[in-house]
PDB file of C-alpha atoms in Angstrom:
ATOM      1  CA  MET A   1     107.977  32.744  77.703  1.00 64.00           C
ATOM      2  CA  ARG A   2     109.004  29.208  78.081  1.00 67.00           C
ATOM      3  CA  GLY A   3     109.398  28.326  74.294  1.00 69.00           C
ATOM      4  CA  LEU A   4     110.778  31.228  72.805  1.00 75.00           C
ATOM      5  CA  THR A   5     114.025  31.191  72.284  1.00 82.00           C
ATOM      6  CA  PRO A   6     116.623  34.260  73.556  1.00 82.00           C
ATOM      7  CA  VAL A   7     116.680  36.373  70.886  1.00 78.00           C
ATOM      8  CA  ALA A   8     112.452  36.137  71.177  1.00 84.00           C
ATOM      9  CA  GLN A   9     111.993  37.124  74.451  1.00 87.00           C
ATOM     10  CA  GLY A  10     115.157  40.400  73.904  1.00 85.00           C
ATOM     11  CA  ILE A  11     112.479  41.731  71.548  1.00 85.00           C
ATOM     12  CA  VAL A  12     110.088  41.441  73.824  1.00 90.00           C
ATOM     13  CA  MET A  13     111.562  42.131  76.591  1.00 90.00           C
ATOM     14  CA  MET A  14     112.913  45.765  74.306  1.00 87.00           C
ATOM     15  CA  ILE A  15     109.383  46.255  73.378  1.00 91.00           C
ATOM     16  CA  GLY A  16     107.091  45.863  77.012  1.00 94.00           C
ATOM     17  CA  ALA A  17     110.846  48.570  78.328  1.00 92.00           C
ATOM     18  CA  ILE A  18     109.219  50.157  75.440  1.00 91.00           C
ATOM     19  CA  PHE A  19     105.252  50.177  76.346  1.00 96.00           C
ATOM     20  CA  LEU A  20     106.456  50.946  79.867  1.00 96.00           C
ATOM     21  CA  PHE A  21     108.810  53.752  79.806  1.00 94.00           C
ATOM     22  CA  SER A  22     105.830  55.503  76.802  1.00 95.00           C
ATOM     23  CA  SER A  23     102.827  54.890  80.418  1.00 97.00           C
ATOM     24  CA  MET A  24     105.383  56.763  82.213  1.00 97.00           C
ATOM     25  CA  ASP A  25     105.971  59.898  79.373  1.00 96.00           C
ATOM     26  CA  ALA A  26     101.831  59.489  79.760  1.00 97.00           C
ATOM     27  CA  MET A  27     102.082  59.815  83.692  1.00 97.00           C
ATOM     28  CA  ALA A  28     104.820  62.887  83.285  1.00 97.00           C
ATOM     29  CA  LYS A  29     101.972  64.662  80.421  1.00 96.00           C
ATOM     30  CA  ALA A  30      99.241  64.119  83.287  1.00 96.00           C
ATOM     31  CA  LEU A  31     101.138  65.396  86.438  1.00 97.00           C
ATOM     32  CA  GLY A  32     102.701  68.258  83.711  1.00 95.00           C
ATOM     33  CA  ALA A  33      99.536  69.763  83.895  1.00 94.00           C
ATOM     34  CA  ASP A  34      99.659  70.376  87.820  1.00 95.00           C
ATOM     35  CA  TYR A  35     103.182  69.713  88.739  1.00 97.00           C
ATOM     36  CA  ASP A  36     106.627  71.655  87.760  1.00 97.00           C
ATOM     37  CA  PRO A  37     107.973  69.350  84.709  1.00 97.00           C
ATOM     38  CA  VAL A  38     111.634  68.357  87.877  1.00 97.00           C
ATOM     39  CA  GLN A  39     109.096  67.659  90.509  1.00 97.00           C
ATOM     40  CA  VAL A  40     107.905  64.915  87.877  1.00 97.00           C
ATOM     41  CA  VAL A  41     111.412  64.006  87.064  1.00 97.00           C
ATOM     42  CA  TRP A  42     112.323  63.604  90.482  1.00 97.00           C
ATOM     43  CA  ALA A  43     109.470  61.205  90.792  1.00 95.00           C
ATOM     44  CA  ARG A  44     111.073  59.405  88.058  1.00 95.00           C
ATOM     45  CA  TYR A  45     113.974  59.171  89.896  1.00 95.00           C
ATOM     46  CA  ALA A  46     113.315  58.794  92.695  1.00 93.00           C
ATOM     47  CA  GLY A  47     111.068  56.239  92.151  1.00 89.00           C
ATOM     48  CA  GLN A  48     113.987  53.745  90.457  1.00 88.00           C
ATOM     49  CA  MET A  49     116.393  54.954  93.199  1.00 91.00           C
ATOM     50  CA  ALA A  50     114.329  53.246  95.660  1.00 89.00           C
ATOM     51  CA  VAL A  51     113.608  49.904  93.231  1.00 85.00           C
ATOM     52  CA  VAL A  52     117.565  50.021  92.072  1.00 85.00           C
ATOM     53  CA  ALA A  53     118.719  50.171  96.066  1.00 86.00           C
ATOM     54  CA  LEU A  54     115.886  47.282  96.841  1.00 86.00           C
ATOM     55  CA  LEU A  55     117.637  44.583  94.342  1.00 83.00           C
ATOM     56  CA  LEU A  56     120.739  45.564  94.272  1.00 83.00           C
ATOM     57  CA  ALA A  57     122.085  45.911  97.962  1.00 83.00           C
ATOM     58  CA  PRO A  58     123.928  43.590  98.566  1.00 86.00           C
ATOM     59  CA  ARG A  59     125.894  43.910  95.942  1.00 88.00           C
ATOM     60  CA  LEU A  60     126.062  47.600  96.115  1.00 85.00           C
ATOM     61  CA  HIS A  61     129.784  48.025  97.791  1.00 85.00           C
ATOM     62  CA  ILE A  62     131.097  46.101  94.398  1.00 88.00           C
ATOM     63  CA  LEU A  63     128.718  47.708  91.761  1.00 87.00           C
ATOM     64  CA  MET A  64     130.299  51.339  93.225  1.00 89.00           C
ATOM     65  CA  ARG A  65     133.512  50.913  91.471  1.00 89.00           C
ATOM     66  CA  THR A  66     134.415  52.493  88.500  1.00 89.00           C
ATOM     67  CA  ARG A  67     137.241  53.325  86.566  1.00 87.00           C
ATOM     68  CA  HIS A  68     136.046  55.517  84.995  1.00 87.00           C
ATOM     69  CA  LEU A  69     134.129  58.274  87.434  1.00 91.00           C
ATOM     70  CA  GLY A  70     134.715  60.744  85.466  1.00 91.00           C
ATOM     71  CA  LEU A  71     132.809  59.214  82.336  1.00 91.00           C
ATOM     72  CA  GLN A  72     129.932  57.714  84.624  1.00 91.00           C
ATOM     73  CA  LEU A  73     129.067  61.570  86.319  1.00 94.00           C
ATOM     74  CA  LEU A  74     129.173  63.380  82.012  1.00 94.00           C
ATOM     75  CA  ARG A  75     126.148  59.900  80.784  1.00 92.00           C
ATOM     76  CA  SER A  76     123.843  60.467  84.015  1.00 94.00           C
ATOM     77  CA  GLY A  77     124.188  64.021  83.254  1.00 96.00           C
ATOM     78  CA  PHE A  78     123.044  63.585  78.977  1.00 95.00           C
ATOM     79  CA  LEU A  79     120.409  61.100  80.939  1.00 93.00           C
ATOM     80  CA  PHE A  80     119.179  63.626  83.291  1.00 96.00           C
ATOM     81  CA  ALA A  81     118.951  65.942  80.564  1.00 97.00           C
ATOM     82  CA  ALA A  82     116.971  65.035  77.908  1.00 96.00           C
ATOM     83  CA  THR A  83     114.644  63.883  80.750  1.00 96.00           C
ATOM     84  CA  LEU A  84     113.978  66.911  81.918  1.00 97.00           C
ATOM     85  CA  CYS A  85     114.021  68.199  78.412  1.00 96.00           C
ATOM     86  CA  PHE A  86     111.805  66.064  77.211  1.00 96.00           C
ATOM     87  CA  PHE A  87     108.639  65.873  80.498  1.00 97.00           C
ATOM     88  CA  THR A  88     109.134  69.313  79.799  1.00 95.00           C
ATOM     89  CA  SER A  89     108.410  69.329  75.940  1.00 93.00           C
ATOM     90  CA  LEU A  90     105.094  67.571  77.626  1.00 94.00           C
ATOM     91  CA  GLY A  91     103.214  70.051  79.284  1.00 92.00           C
ATOM     92  CA  HIS A  92     103.272  72.091  75.444  1.00 89.00           C
ATOM     93  CA  LEU A  93     103.517  69.592  72.826  1.00 89.00           C
ATOM     94  CA  GLU A  94     101.603  66.651  71.646  1.00 89.00           C
ATOM     95  CA  ILE A  95     103.242  63.497  73.157  1.00 93.00           C
ATOM     96  CA  ALA A  96     102.974  61.193  69.683  1.00 90.00           C
ATOM     97  CA  SER A  97     104.778  64.869  68.200  1.00 88.00           C
ATOM     98  CA  ALA A  98     107.106  65.020  71.113  1.00 90.00           C
ATOM     99  CA  THR A  99     107.975  61.210  70.700  1.00 92.00           C
ATOM    100  CA  GLY A 100     108.452  61.357  67.254  1.00 88.00           C
ATOM    101  CA  VAL A 101     111.076  64.371  67.227  1.00 89.00           C
ATOM    102  CA  LEU A 102     112.778  62.682  70.739  1.00 91.00           C
ATOM    103  CA  ASN A 103     113.250  59.106  68.622  1.00 87.00           C
ATOM    104  CA  ILE A 104     115.972  61.324  66.433  1.00 86.00           C
ATOM    105  CA  HIS A 105     118.026  60.197  68.875  1.00 83.00           C
ATOM    106  CA  PRO A 106     119.613  56.257  66.623  1.00 78.00           C
ATOM    107  CA  VAL A 107     120.631  58.943  63.989  1.00 81.00           C
ATOM    108  CA  LEU A 108     122.117  61.551  65.678  1.00 81.00           C
ATOM    109  CA  LEU A 109     124.308  58.149  67.542  1.00 77.00           C
ATOM    110  CA  THR A 110     124.931  57.723  64.371  1.00 76.00           C
ATOM    111  CA  LEU A 111     126.518  61.257  63.250  1.00 80.00           C
ATOM    112  CA  GLY A 112     128.551  61.250  67.297  1.00 80.00           C
ATOM    113  CA  ALA A 113     130.127  58.050  65.947  1.00 74.00           C
ATOM    114  CA  ALA A 114     131.723  58.862  62.866  1.00 74.00           C
ATOM    115  CA  LEU A 115     132.426  62.194  64.341  1.00 76.00           C
ATOM    116  CA  ILE A 116     134.150  61.275  68.091  1.00 76.00           C
ATOM    117  CA  LEU A 117     134.368  57.136  67.005  1.00 68.00           C
ATOM    118  CA  LYS A 118     135.562  58.263  63.798  1.00 69.00           C
ATOM    119  CA  GLU A 119     133.581  55.164  62.707  1.00 66.00           C
ATOM    120  CA  THR A 120     132.811  55.630  58.549  1.00 68.00           C
ATOM    121  CA  LEU A 121     130.161  57.891  58.104  1.00 68.00           C
ATOM    122  CA  GLY A 122     128.617  56.795  54.257  1.00 71.00           C
ATOM    123  CA  PRO A 123     126.830  58.043  51.763  1.00 77.00           C
ATOM    124  CA  ARG A 124     124.024  56.090  52.848  1.00 74.00           C
ATOM    125  CA  ARG A 125     123.873  56.914  56.189  1.00 73.00           C
ATOM    126  CA  VAL A 126     124.777  60.187  55.131  1.00 80.00           C
ATOM    127  CA  ILE A 127     121.392  59.926  53.331  1.00 81.00           C
ATOM    128  CA  GLY A 128     119.734  58.228  56.216  1.00 80.00           C
ATOM    129  CA  ILE A 129     120.140  61.584  58.724  1.00 78.00           C
ATOM    130  CA  GLY A 130     119.154  63.989  57.052  1.00 84.00           C
ATOM    131  CA  ALA A 131     115.653  62.184  56.275  1.00 85.00           C
ATOM    132  CA  ALA A 132     115.867  62.172  60.291  1.00 81.00           C
ATOM    133  CA  LEU A 133     116.066  65.537  59.975  1.00 81.00           C
ATOM    134  CA  VAL A 134     113.809  66.598  58.348  1.00 86.00           C
ATOM    135  CA  GLY A 135     110.413  64.399  59.679  1.00 84.00           C
ATOM    136  CA  ALA A 136     111.990  66.032  62.779  1.00 84.00           C
ATOM    137  CA  LEU A 137     111.846  70.104  60.837  1.00 80.00           C
ATOM    138  CA  LEU A 138     107.973  68.680  59.461  1.00 83.00           C
ATOM    139  CA  ILE A 139     106.932  67.848  63.030  1.00 82.00           C
ATOM    140  CA  ILE A 140     109.136  71.578  64.618  1.00 78.00           C
ATOM    141  CA  ARG A 141     108.011  73.356  61.640  1.00 74.00           C
ATOM    142  CA  PRO A 142     110.540  76.661  62.452  1.00 66.00           C
ATOM    143  CA  GLY A 143     108.927  79.448  61.012  1.00 54.00           C
ATOM    144  CA  SER A 144     104.882  78.682  61.053  1.00 56.00           C
ATOM    145  CA  ASP A 145     102.079  79.237  63.200  1.00 53.00           C
ATOM    146  CA  VAL A 146     102.662  76.278  65.433  1.00 50.00           C
ATOM    147  CA  PHE A 147     106.393  76.570  66.502  1.00 60.00           C
ATOM    148  CA  SER A 148     107.395  77.880  69.428  1.00 72.00           C
ATOM    149  CA  LEU A 149     110.585  76.982  71.519  1.00 75.00           C
ATOM    150  CA  ALA A 150     108.397  74.792  73.982  1.00 80.00           C
ATOM    151  CA  SER A 151     108.864  72.248  70.146  1.00 81.00           C
ATOM    152  CA  LEU A 152     112.504  71.582  70.245  1.00 88.00           C
ATOM    153  CA  LEU A 153     112.793  70.744  73.377  1.00 93.00           C
ATOM    154  CA  PRO A 154     112.385  67.295  72.332  1.00 91.00           C
ATOM    155  CA  LEU A 155     114.973  67.798  69.325  1.00 90.00           C
ATOM    156  CA  VAL A 156     117.805  68.867  72.350  1.00 93.00           C
ATOM    157  CA  ALA A 157     116.577  66.104  74.479  1.00 94.00           C
ATOM    158  CA  GLY A 158     117.251  63.680  71.612  1.00 91.00           C
ATOM    159  CA  LEU A 159     120.647  64.665  70.929  1.00 92.00           C
ATOM    160  CA  CYS A 160     121.273  64.524  74.753  1.00 94.00           C
ATOM    161  CA  TYR A 161     119.424  60.611  74.555  1.00 90.00           C
ATOM    162  CA  ALA A 162     122.374  60.446  71.830  1.00 88.00           C
ATOM    163  CA  SER A 163     125.599  61.801  73.456  1.00 90.00           C
ATOM    164  CA  TYR A 164     124.574  59.329  76.480  1.00 88.00           C
ATOM    165  CA  ALA A 165     123.832  56.952  74.213  1.00 83.00           C
ATOM    166  CA  LEU A 166     127.487  57.143  73.038  1.00 84.00           C
ATOM    167  CA  THR A 167     129.432  57.918  76.915  1.00 86.00           C
ATOM    168  CA  THR A 168     127.877  54.678  77.325  1.00 81.00           C
ATOM    169  CA  ARG A 169     129.292  52.681  74.116  1.00 76.00           C
ATOM    170  CA  PHE A 170     132.900  53.751  76.101  1.00 76.00           C
ATOM    171  CA  LEU A 171     131.508  52.042  79.143  1.00 78.00           C
ATOM    172  CA  GLY A 172     130.385  49.746  77.771  1.00 69.00           C
ATOM    173  CA  ARG A 173     133.616  48.787  77.738  1.00 70.00           C
ATOM    174  CA  ASP A 174     134.754  47.924  81.039  1.00 77.00           C
ATOM    175  CA  GLU A 175     131.919  48.307  83.004  1.00 80.00           C
ATOM    176  CA  PRO A 176     129.457  46.017  84.063  1.00 82.00           C
ATOM    177  CA  ILE A 177     126.109  47.266  82.869  1.00 81.00           C
ATOM    178  CA  LEU A 178     124.700  47.227  86.582  1.00 84.00           C
ATOM    179  CA  THR A 179     127.285  49.493  87.703  1.00 87.00           C
ATOM    180  CA  SER A 180     126.503  52.122  84.156  1.00 85.00           C
ATOM    181  CA  PHE A 181     122.185  51.587  85.385  1.00 85.00           C
ATOM    182  CA  LEU A 182     123.048  52.398  89.795  1.00 89.00           C
ATOM    183  CA  TYR A 183     124.642  55.522  88.441  1.00 92.00           C
ATOM    184  CA  THR A 184     122.726  56.640  86.359  1.00 91.00           C
ATOM    185  CA  ALA A 185     120.032  56.345  89.407  1.00 92.00           C
ATOM    186  CA  LEU A 186     122.123  57.891  91.938  1.00 93.00           C
ATOM    187  CA  ILE A 187     123.265  60.668  90.171  1.00 95.00           C
ATOM    188  CA  GLY A 188     119.351  61.203  88.396  1.00 96.00           C
ATOM    189  CA  THR A 189     118.212  61.313  92.173  1.00 96.00           C
ATOM    190  CA  ILE A 190     120.665  63.675  94.116  1.00 96.00           C
ATOM    191  CA  VAL A 191     121.025  65.500  91.354  1.00 97.00           C
ATOM    192  CA  ALA A 192     117.181  66.390  91.475  1.00 97.00           C
ATOM    193  CA  SER A 193     116.682  66.368  94.812  1.00 97.00           C
ATOM    194  CA  LEU A 194     118.923  69.764  94.287  1.00 97.00           C
ATOM    195  CA  MET A 195     116.316  71.057  92.608  1.00 97.00           C
ATOM    196  CA  VAL A 196     113.120  69.996  93.381  1.00 97.00           C
ATOM    197  CA  PRO A 197     112.989  72.299  97.085  1.00 97.00           C
ATOM    198  CA  ALA A 198     112.794  75.005  94.902  1.00 97.00           C
ATOM    199  CA  VAL A 199     109.402  74.024  93.508  1.00 97.00           C
ATOM    200  CA  TRP A 200     107.788  71.099  95.439  1.00 97.00           C
ATOM    201  CA  GLN A 201     104.551  71.573  96.235  1.00 97.00           C
ATOM    202  CA  THR A 202     102.972  68.601  98.079  1.00 96.00           C
ATOM    203  CA  PRO A 203     100.723  66.384  96.538  1.00 95.00           C
ATOM    204  CA  PRO A 204      97.846  65.287  97.770  1.00 96.00           C
ATOM    205  CA  PRO A 205      97.529  61.204  98.477  1.00 95.00           C
ATOM    206  CA  TRP A 206      95.371  60.324  94.647  1.00 95.00           C
ATOM    207  CA  ASP A 207      98.516  62.281  93.119  1.00 95.00           C
ATOM    208  CA  ALA A 208     101.093  60.998  95.772  1.00 94.00           C
ATOM    209  CA  ALA A 209     100.216  57.486  94.161  1.00 95.00           C
ATOM    210  CA  ARG A 210     100.425  58.932  91.321  1.00 96.00           C
ATOM    211  CA  PHE A 211     104.146  59.928  91.409  1.00 95.00           C
ATOM    212  CA  VAL A 212     104.718  56.852  93.413  1.00 92.00           C
ATOM    213  CA  LEU A 213     103.702  54.734  90.049  1.00 94.00           C
ATOM    214  CA  LEU A 214     105.598  56.810  87.404  1.00 95.00           C
ATOM    215  CA  GLY A 215     108.900  55.983  89.122  1.00 92.00           C
ATOM    216  CA  ALA A 216     107.842  52.498  89.939  1.00 91.00           C
ATOM    217  CA  VAL A 217     107.046  52.616  86.516  1.00 94.00           C
ATOM    218  CA  GLY A 218     110.221  53.984  84.834  1.00 91.00           C
ATOM    219  CA  ALA A 219     112.270  51.707  87.192  1.00 88.00           C
ATOM    220  CA  ALA A 220     110.807  48.251  86.141  1.00 90.00           C
ATOM    221  CA  GLY A 221     110.906  49.645  82.137  1.00 90.00           C
ATOM    222  CA  GLN A 222     114.896  50.432  82.866  1.00 85.00           C
ATOM    223  CA  LEU A 223     114.805  46.464  84.248  1.00 85.00           C
ATOM    224  CA  LEU A 224     113.564  44.941  80.743  1.00 88.00           C
ATOM    225  CA  LEU A 225     115.404  47.096  78.803  1.00 85.00           C
ATOM    226  CA  ILE A 226     118.407  45.407  80.513  1.00 80.00           C
ATOM    227  CA  ARG A 227     117.180  41.917  80.735  1.00 83.00           C
ATOM    228  CA  SER A 228     116.443  42.456  77.164  1.00 85.00           C
ATOM    229  CA  LEU A 229     119.728  43.558  76.475  1.00 75.00           C
ATOM    230  CA  THR A 230     121.648  40.146  77.316  1.00 78.00           C
ATOM    231  CA  LEU A 231     118.954  38.514  76.019  1.00 82.00           C
ATOM    232  CA  ALA A 232     119.843  39.870  72.054  1.00 77.00           C
ATOM    233  CA  GLU A 233     121.871  41.533  71.404  1.00 72.00           C
ATOM    234  CA  ALA A 234     121.474  45.756  70.737  1.00 68.00           C
ATOM    235  CA  GLY A 235     120.974  45.695  66.774  1.00 64.00           C
ATOM    236  CA  VAL A 236     118.533  43.171  67.042  1.00 71.00           C
ATOM    237  CA  VAL A 237     115.993  44.214  69.815  1.00 78.00           C
ATOM    238  CA  ALA A 238     117.493  48.057  68.673  1.00 75.00           C
ATOM    239  CA  PRO A 239     114.125  49.002  66.094  1.00 77.00           C
ATOM    240  CA  PHE A 240     111.800  47.515  68.206  1.00 82.00           C
ATOM    241  CA  GLY A 241     111.883  50.705  70.047  1.00 83.00           C
ATOM    242  CA  TYR A 242     110.663  52.683  67.734  1.00 85.00           C
ATOM    243  CA  ALA A 243     106.994  51.179  68.435  1.00 86.00           C
ATOM    244  CA  GLY A 244     107.509  53.713  71.225  1.00 88.00           C
ATOM    245  CA  VAL A 245     105.722  56.587  68.700  1.00 88.00           C
ATOM    246  CA  ILE A 246     102.658  53.958  68.277  1.00 88.00           C
ATOM    247  CA  PHE A 247     102.260  53.428  72.311  1.00 92.00           C
ATOM    248  CA  ALA A 248     102.438  56.967  72.461  1.00 92.00           C
ATOM    249  CA  THR A 249      99.691  57.826  70.044  1.00 90.00           C
ATOM    250  CA  ILE A 250      97.479  55.640  71.580  1.00 92.00           C
ATOM    251  CA  TYR A 251      97.930  57.146  74.780  1.00 94.00           C
ATOM    252  CA  GLY A 252      97.394  60.841  73.322  1.00 92.00           C
ATOM    253  CA  VAL A 253      93.927  60.126  71.253  1.00 92.00           C
ATOM    254  CA  LEU A 254      92.698  57.975  74.455  1.00 94.00           C
ATOM    255  CA  PHE A 255      93.446  59.460  77.107  1.00 94.00           C
ATOM    256  CA  PHE A 256      94.020  63.989  76.008  1.00 94.00           C
ATOM    257  CA  GLY A 257      92.966  63.665  72.992  1.00 93.00           C
ATOM    258  CA  GLU A 258      94.877  64.762  71.013  1.00 90.00           C
ATOM    259  CA  THR A 259      95.040  63.483  66.883  1.00 85.00           C
ATOM    260  CA  PRO A 260      98.622  64.560  65.263  1.00 80.00           C
ATOM    261  CA  ASP A 261      97.954  65.960  62.415  1.00 84.00           C
ATOM    262  CA  PRO A 262      99.273  64.919  58.871  1.00 87.00           C
ATOM    263  CA  LEU A 263     102.374  66.536  58.920  1.00 85.00           C
ATOM    264  CA  SER A 264     103.107  65.606  62.678  1.00 85.00           C
ATOM    265  CA  ALA A 265     102.516  61.758  61.413  1.00 87.00           C
ATOM    266  CA  LEU A 266     104.804  61.941  58.604  1.00 89.00           C
ATOM    267  CA  GLY A 267     106.721  63.996  59.631  1.00 86.00           C
ATOM    268  CA  ALA A 268     107.358  60.936  62.410  1.00 88.00           C
ATOM    269  CA  LEU A 269     106.873  58.124  60.026  1.00 88.00           C
ATOM    270  CA  VAL A 270     110.601  59.830  57.996  1.00 88.00           C
ATOM    271  CA  ILE A 271     112.327  59.628  61.091  1.00 85.00           C
ATOM    272  CA  VAL A 272     111.301  55.807  61.814  1.00 87.00           C
ATOM    273  CA  GLY A 273     111.936  55.066  58.639  1.00 85.00           C
ATOM    274  CA  ALA A 274     115.111  56.601  58.508  1.00 82.00           C
ATOM    275  CA  GLY A 275     116.532  55.028  61.929  1.00 78.00           C
ATOM    276  CA  VAL A 276     115.774  51.932  60.995  1.00 81.00           C
ATOM    277  CA  TYR A 277     117.462  52.670  57.456  1.00 79.00           C
ATOM    278  CA  VAL A 278     120.142  52.970  59.629  1.00 75.00           C
ATOM    279  CA  TRP A 279     119.787  50.571  61.906  1.00 73.00           C
ATOM    280  CA  HIS A 280     119.894  48.493  58.224  1.00 71.00           C
ATOM    281  CA  ARG A 281     123.258  49.315  57.094  1.00 69.00           C
ATOM    282  CA  GLU A 282     125.004  49.788  60.353  1.00 67.00           C
ATOM    283  CA  THR A 283     124.307  45.835  60.746  1.00 67.00           C
ATOM    284  CA  ARG A 284     124.999  44.921  57.080  1.00 69.00           C
ATOM    285  CA  ALA A 285     128.436  46.802  58.123  1.00 64.00           C
ATOM    286  CA  ARG A 286     129.581  44.526  61.387  1.00 62.00           C
ATOM    287  CA  ARG A 287     128.542  41.419  59.506  1.00 65.00           C
ATOM    288  CA  ALA A 288     130.693  42.972  56.373  1.00 64.00           C
ATOM    289  CA  GLU A 289     133.654  43.561  58.829  1.00 62.00           C
ATOM    290  CA  ALA A 290     133.046  39.932  60.823  1.00 59.00           C
TER     291      ALA A 290
END
């Protein structure tokens, strides 16, 4: 990527990270047809932990030091819950619809920051949050024939992911980003390893290779995400995270024969639009404060 500015490199890496995460989700959906979601989540975390251990081995003893162990555990628990809920939802919903609802997490983060961090919640941000919730309702459609309890899982995943991002804001002031990355992989692997024996199915060689690939792709996505955030400000690269809806739709059409119905597509667009709007308002507010 020679010739690109650091910000441009950060944007490219963010898009690459989202592509890898979408690829991981597609593999999780395919594996979830034959295996329990807990086993798929275990593969995701175990693969990431293996990559982390290899890359950070010389510094593990330093990176394990934290002044906020409780917050690290809570943060990692939120991400684990988000992953488990989302992977479980993929067995019941179209991948594009599930991804669309999951993408409500940025506006939920804005709401959480206002309630917990006492950040300003003006009328325009309230409009953005309300619009995102309307978009989620267009996809979930409670009371209709397409509604099921599984439809709520991506919403729960989005809530957990927003909580994960909120705790990350606290930790980002005092902890190196690689320390948080290490704890996320370690805690997720430990919890999944405790859960997986109850549902374990020994996969044949081809499926075992797919499990390994899922873990490696997830770890690569995390590394690209971290690199993106070191090259550019989070507020600059964050909107490109919505590319996941596009990638998920493509995977759904190509590999699962899924074509989102008009209401689901509209709901996803409303959520993305609301998220970009809230991001725009927050960016302007930060610049005004500066």
